Short mmCIF file of C-alpha atoms in Angstrom, two decimals:
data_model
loop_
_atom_site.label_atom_id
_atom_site.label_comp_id
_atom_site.label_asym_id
_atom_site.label_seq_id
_atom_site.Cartn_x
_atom_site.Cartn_y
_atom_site.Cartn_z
CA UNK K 19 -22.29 -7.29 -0.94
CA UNK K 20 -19.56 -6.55 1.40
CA UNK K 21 -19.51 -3.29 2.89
CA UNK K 22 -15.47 -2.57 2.55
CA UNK K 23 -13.77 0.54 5.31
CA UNK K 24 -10.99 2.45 4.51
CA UNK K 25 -8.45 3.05 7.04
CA UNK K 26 -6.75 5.82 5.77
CA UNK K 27 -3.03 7.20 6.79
CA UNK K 28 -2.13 9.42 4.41
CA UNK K 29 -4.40 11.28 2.20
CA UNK K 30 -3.48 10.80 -1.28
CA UNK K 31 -3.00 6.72 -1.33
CA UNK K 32 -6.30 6.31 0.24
CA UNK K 33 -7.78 8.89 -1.98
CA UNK K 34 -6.48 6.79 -4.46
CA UNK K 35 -7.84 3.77 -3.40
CA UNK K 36 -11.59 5.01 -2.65
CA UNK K 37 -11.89 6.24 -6.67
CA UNK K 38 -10.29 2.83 -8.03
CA UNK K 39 -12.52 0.89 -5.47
CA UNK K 40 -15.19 3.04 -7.03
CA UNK K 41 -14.50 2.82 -10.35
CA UNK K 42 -14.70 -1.18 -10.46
CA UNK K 43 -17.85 -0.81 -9.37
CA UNK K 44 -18.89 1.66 -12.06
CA UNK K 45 -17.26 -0.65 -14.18
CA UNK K 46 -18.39 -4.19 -13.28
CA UNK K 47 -21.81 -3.53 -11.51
CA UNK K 48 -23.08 -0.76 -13.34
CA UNK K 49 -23.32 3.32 -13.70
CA UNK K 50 -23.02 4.67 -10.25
CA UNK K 51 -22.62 1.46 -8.42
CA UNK K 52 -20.13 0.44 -6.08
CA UNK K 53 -20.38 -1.09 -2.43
CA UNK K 54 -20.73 0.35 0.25
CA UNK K 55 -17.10 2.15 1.30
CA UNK K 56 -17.11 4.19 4.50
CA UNK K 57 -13.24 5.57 5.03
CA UNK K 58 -11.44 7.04 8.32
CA UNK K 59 -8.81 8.89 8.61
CA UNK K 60 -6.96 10.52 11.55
CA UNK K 61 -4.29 12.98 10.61
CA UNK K 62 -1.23 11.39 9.67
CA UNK K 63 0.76 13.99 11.54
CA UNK K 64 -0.57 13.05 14.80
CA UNK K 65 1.62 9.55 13.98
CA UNK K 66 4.78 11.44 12.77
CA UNK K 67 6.74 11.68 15.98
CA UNK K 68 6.49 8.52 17.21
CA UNK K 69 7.68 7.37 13.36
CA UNK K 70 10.64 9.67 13.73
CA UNK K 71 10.94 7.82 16.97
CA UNK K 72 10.73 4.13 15.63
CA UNK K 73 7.52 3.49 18.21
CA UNK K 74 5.57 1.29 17.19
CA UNK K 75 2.70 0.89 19.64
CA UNK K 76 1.05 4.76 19.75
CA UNK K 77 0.49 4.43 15.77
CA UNK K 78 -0.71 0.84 16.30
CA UNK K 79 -2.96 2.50 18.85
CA UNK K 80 -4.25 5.19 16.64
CA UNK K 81 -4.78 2.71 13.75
CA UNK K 82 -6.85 0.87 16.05
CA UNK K 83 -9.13 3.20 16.78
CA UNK K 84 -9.90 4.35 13.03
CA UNK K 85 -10.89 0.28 12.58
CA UNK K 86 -12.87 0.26 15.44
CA UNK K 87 -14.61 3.51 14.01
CA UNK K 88 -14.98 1.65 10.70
CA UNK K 89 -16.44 -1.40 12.63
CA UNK K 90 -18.98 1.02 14.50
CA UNK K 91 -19.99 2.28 11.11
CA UNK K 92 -20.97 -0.88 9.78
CA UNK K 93 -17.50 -1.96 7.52
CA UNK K 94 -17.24 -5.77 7.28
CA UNK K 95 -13.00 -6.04 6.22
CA UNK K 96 -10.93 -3.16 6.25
CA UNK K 97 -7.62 -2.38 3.83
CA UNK K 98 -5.15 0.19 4.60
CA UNK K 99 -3.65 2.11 1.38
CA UNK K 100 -0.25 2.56 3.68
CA UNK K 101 2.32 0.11 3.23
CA UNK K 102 4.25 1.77 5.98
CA UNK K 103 0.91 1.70 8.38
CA UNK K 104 1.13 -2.33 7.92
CA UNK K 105 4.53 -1.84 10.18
CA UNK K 106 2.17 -0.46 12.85
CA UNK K 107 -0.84 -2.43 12.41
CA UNK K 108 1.26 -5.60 13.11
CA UNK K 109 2.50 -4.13 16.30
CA UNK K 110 -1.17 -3.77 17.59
CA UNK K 111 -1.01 -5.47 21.09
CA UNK K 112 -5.05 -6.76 20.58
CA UNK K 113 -6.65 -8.17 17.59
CA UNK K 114 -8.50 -5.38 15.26
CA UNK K 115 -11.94 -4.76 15.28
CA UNK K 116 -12.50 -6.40 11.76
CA UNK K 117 -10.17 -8.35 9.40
CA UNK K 118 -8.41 -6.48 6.58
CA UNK K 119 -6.33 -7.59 3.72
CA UNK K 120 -2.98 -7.25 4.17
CA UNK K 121 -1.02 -4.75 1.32
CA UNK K 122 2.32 -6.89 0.83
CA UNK K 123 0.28 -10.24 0.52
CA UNK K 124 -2.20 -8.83 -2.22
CA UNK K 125 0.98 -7.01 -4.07
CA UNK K 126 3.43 -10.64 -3.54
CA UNK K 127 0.28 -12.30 -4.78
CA UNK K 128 0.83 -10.76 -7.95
CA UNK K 129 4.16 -10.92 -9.19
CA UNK K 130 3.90 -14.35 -8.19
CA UNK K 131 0.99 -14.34 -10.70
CA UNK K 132 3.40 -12.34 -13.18
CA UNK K 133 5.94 -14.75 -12.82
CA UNK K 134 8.55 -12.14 -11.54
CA UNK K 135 11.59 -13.44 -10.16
CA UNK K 136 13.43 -10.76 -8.23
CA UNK K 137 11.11 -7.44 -7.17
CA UNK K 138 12.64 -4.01 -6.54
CA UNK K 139 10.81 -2.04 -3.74
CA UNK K 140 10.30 1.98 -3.16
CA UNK K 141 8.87 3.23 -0.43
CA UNK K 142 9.24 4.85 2.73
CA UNK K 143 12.47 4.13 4.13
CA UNK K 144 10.37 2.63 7.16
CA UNK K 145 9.38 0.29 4.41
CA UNK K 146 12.68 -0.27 2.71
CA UNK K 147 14.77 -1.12 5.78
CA UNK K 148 11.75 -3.92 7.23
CA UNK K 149 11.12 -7.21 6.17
CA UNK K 150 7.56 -6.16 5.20
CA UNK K 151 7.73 -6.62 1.39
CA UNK K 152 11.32 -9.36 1.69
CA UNK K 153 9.13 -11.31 3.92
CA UNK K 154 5.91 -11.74 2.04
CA UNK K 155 7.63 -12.42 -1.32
CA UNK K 156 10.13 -14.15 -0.24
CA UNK K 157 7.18 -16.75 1.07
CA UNK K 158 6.38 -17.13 -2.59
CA UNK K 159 9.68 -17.69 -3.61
CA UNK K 160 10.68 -14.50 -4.84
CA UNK K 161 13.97 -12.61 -3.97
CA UNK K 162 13.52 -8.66 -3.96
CA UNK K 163 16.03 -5.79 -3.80
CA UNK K 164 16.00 -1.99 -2.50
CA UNK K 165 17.75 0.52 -3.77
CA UNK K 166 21.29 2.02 -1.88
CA UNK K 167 21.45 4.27 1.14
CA UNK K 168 21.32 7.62 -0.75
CA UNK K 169 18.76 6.75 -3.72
CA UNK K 170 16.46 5.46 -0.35
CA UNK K 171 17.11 8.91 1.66
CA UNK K 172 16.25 10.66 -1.39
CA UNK K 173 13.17 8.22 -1.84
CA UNK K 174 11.83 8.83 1.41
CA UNK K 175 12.07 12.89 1.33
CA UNK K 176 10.18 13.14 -1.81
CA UNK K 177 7.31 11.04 0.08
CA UNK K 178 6.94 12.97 2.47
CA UNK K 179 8.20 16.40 1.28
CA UNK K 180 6.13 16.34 -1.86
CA UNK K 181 3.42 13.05 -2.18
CA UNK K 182 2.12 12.73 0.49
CA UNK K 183 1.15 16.73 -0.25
CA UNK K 184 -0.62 16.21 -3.23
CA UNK K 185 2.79 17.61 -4.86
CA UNK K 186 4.69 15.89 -7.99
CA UNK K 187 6.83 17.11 -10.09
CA UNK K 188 8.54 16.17 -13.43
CA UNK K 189 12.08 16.16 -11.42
CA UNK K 190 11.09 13.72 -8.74
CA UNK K 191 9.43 11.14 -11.72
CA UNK K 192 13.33 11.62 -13.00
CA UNK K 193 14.66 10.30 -9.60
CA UNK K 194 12.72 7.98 -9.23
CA UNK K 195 12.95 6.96 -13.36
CA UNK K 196 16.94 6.63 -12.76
CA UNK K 197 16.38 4.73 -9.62
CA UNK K 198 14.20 2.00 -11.08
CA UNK K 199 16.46 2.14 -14.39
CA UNK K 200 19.36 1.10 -11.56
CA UNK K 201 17.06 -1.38 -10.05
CA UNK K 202 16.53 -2.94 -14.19
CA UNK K 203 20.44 -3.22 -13.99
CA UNK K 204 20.55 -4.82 -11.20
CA UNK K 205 18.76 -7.84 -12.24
CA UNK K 206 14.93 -7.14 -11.30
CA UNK K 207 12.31 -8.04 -13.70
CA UNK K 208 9.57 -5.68 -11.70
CA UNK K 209 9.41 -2.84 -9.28
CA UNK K 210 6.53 -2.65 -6.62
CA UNK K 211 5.76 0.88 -5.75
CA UNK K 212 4.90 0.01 -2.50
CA UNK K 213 4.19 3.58 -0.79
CA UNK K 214 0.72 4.78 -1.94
CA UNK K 215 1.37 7.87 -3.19
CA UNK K 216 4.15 6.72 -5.55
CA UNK K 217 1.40 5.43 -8.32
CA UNK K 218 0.48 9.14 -8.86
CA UNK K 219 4.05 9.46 -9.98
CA UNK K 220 5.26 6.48 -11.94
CA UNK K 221 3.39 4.50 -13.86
CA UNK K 222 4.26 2.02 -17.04
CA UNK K 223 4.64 4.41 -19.04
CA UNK K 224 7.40 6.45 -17.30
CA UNK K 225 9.06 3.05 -15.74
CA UNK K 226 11.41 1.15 -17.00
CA UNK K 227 10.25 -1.88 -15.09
CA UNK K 228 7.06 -3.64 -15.22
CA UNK K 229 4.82 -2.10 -12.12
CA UNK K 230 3.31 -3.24 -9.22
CA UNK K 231 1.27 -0.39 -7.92
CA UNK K 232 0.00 -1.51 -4.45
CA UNK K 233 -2.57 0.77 -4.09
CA UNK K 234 -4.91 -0.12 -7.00
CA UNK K 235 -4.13 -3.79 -6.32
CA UNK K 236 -5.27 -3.41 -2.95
CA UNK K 237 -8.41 -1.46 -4.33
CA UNK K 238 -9.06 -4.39 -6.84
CA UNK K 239 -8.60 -7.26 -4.02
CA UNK K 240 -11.15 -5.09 -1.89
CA UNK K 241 -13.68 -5.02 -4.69
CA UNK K 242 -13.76 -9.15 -5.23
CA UNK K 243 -13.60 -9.43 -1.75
CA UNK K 244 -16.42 -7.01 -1.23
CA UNK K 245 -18.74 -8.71 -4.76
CA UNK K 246 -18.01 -12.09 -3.09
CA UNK K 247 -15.22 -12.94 -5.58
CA UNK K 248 -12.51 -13.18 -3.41
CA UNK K 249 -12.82 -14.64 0.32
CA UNK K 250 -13.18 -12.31 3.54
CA UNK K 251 -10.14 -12.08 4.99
CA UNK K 252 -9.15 -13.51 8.25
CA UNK K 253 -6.25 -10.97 9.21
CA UNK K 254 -6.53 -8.61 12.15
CA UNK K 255 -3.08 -7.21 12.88
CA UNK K 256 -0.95 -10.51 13.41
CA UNK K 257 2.25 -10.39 12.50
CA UNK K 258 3.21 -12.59 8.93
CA UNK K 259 5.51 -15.35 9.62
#
């Protein structure tokens, strides 16, 4: 077996993708048994400014280093549970230290799979405003759709006023309920809840559109990748085209 890294961002989606990863292995191989999963994380905050700043190339820089730190620890293929990371991780001026699978390709892969036509997206509003998600549907033939300027502010504070905190409350799953309600009127036949952290809010249950939670998707593809069901991955920071 594959011995999968983590390169963590933010603490909750990758939390969230360690226990899934985990769990299929509990599941599929036996009590107690999963691959081997070594995860690194650098404090998120140390990123923020240069976020706030829209540059690019320090985060792609400190992303780097947690993959070569995975790489020195043995990881064969990497994922990131940050959709927003994938921003940076394309910016990185050298090829990473190992390939990883790329979020927006595993979560496109699916509602192609799903047959979805049109695909809302939350996230960040990093996210939102990039081609990230547009572009890697899109190359499946599938149109997608954000929500307006104020539903995306409000969006992006919850994220990182309250998820990325470990914080969620019944009032933000209403926001976000009414925004994906707006997104169902608008024509989409799916939603892909595309920051990490926003699968510990909204699930099938509370959405009014089908899900497409990109962090245990990502956790899943790791797993078959990692078992020898799915192929390594070639990617190591090149931007999709």
């Amino acid at each position: 077996m594959k011995h999968l890294g983590i390169l963590a961002h933010s603490v909750e989606g990758a939390s969230l993708c360690l226990r899934t990863f985990c769990a299929d292995g509990f599941s599929r191989l036996g009590p107690h048994l999963h691959p081997d999963v070594s995860l690194d994380c650098i404090a998120m905050g140390q990123s923020m400014p240069a976020w706030d700043a829209g540059d690019l190339p320090p985060i792609a820089s400190i992303l780097a280093t947690s993959a070569a730190r995975l790489h020195a620890a043995g990881a064969d293929f990497f994922v990131c549970p940050d959709n927003t990371a994938h921003l940076a991780l394309e910016a990185a001026p050298e090829p990473l230290a190992l390939p990883g699978l790329h979020i927006a390709e595993i979560v496109a892969e699916r509602a192609a799979r799903d047959g979805r036509r049109t695909v809302g997206i939350l996230g960040t509003r990093y996210t939102m405003d990039s081609d990230l998600y547009p572009g890697a549907l899109r190359r499946l033939g599938i149109d997608s759709m954000v929500p307006g300027a104020d539903e995306r502010a409000r969006i992006n504070d919850i994220i990182f006023g309250e998820l990325v905190e470990g914080v969620f409350t019944d009032a933000s799953r209403q926001v976000y309920v009414d925004i994906i309600d707006g997104l169902k009127r608008r024509g989409c036949d799916a939603v892909a809840l595309v920051c990490t952290e926003i699968p510990l809010l909204i699930d099938d249950t509370s959405s009014a559109l089908p899900t497409l939670d990109s962090t245990r998707l990502l956790a899943h593809a790791a797993f078959d990748v990692a078992v020898g069901r799915r192929p390594m991955p070639t990617w190591r920071g090149d931007p999709r085209s």
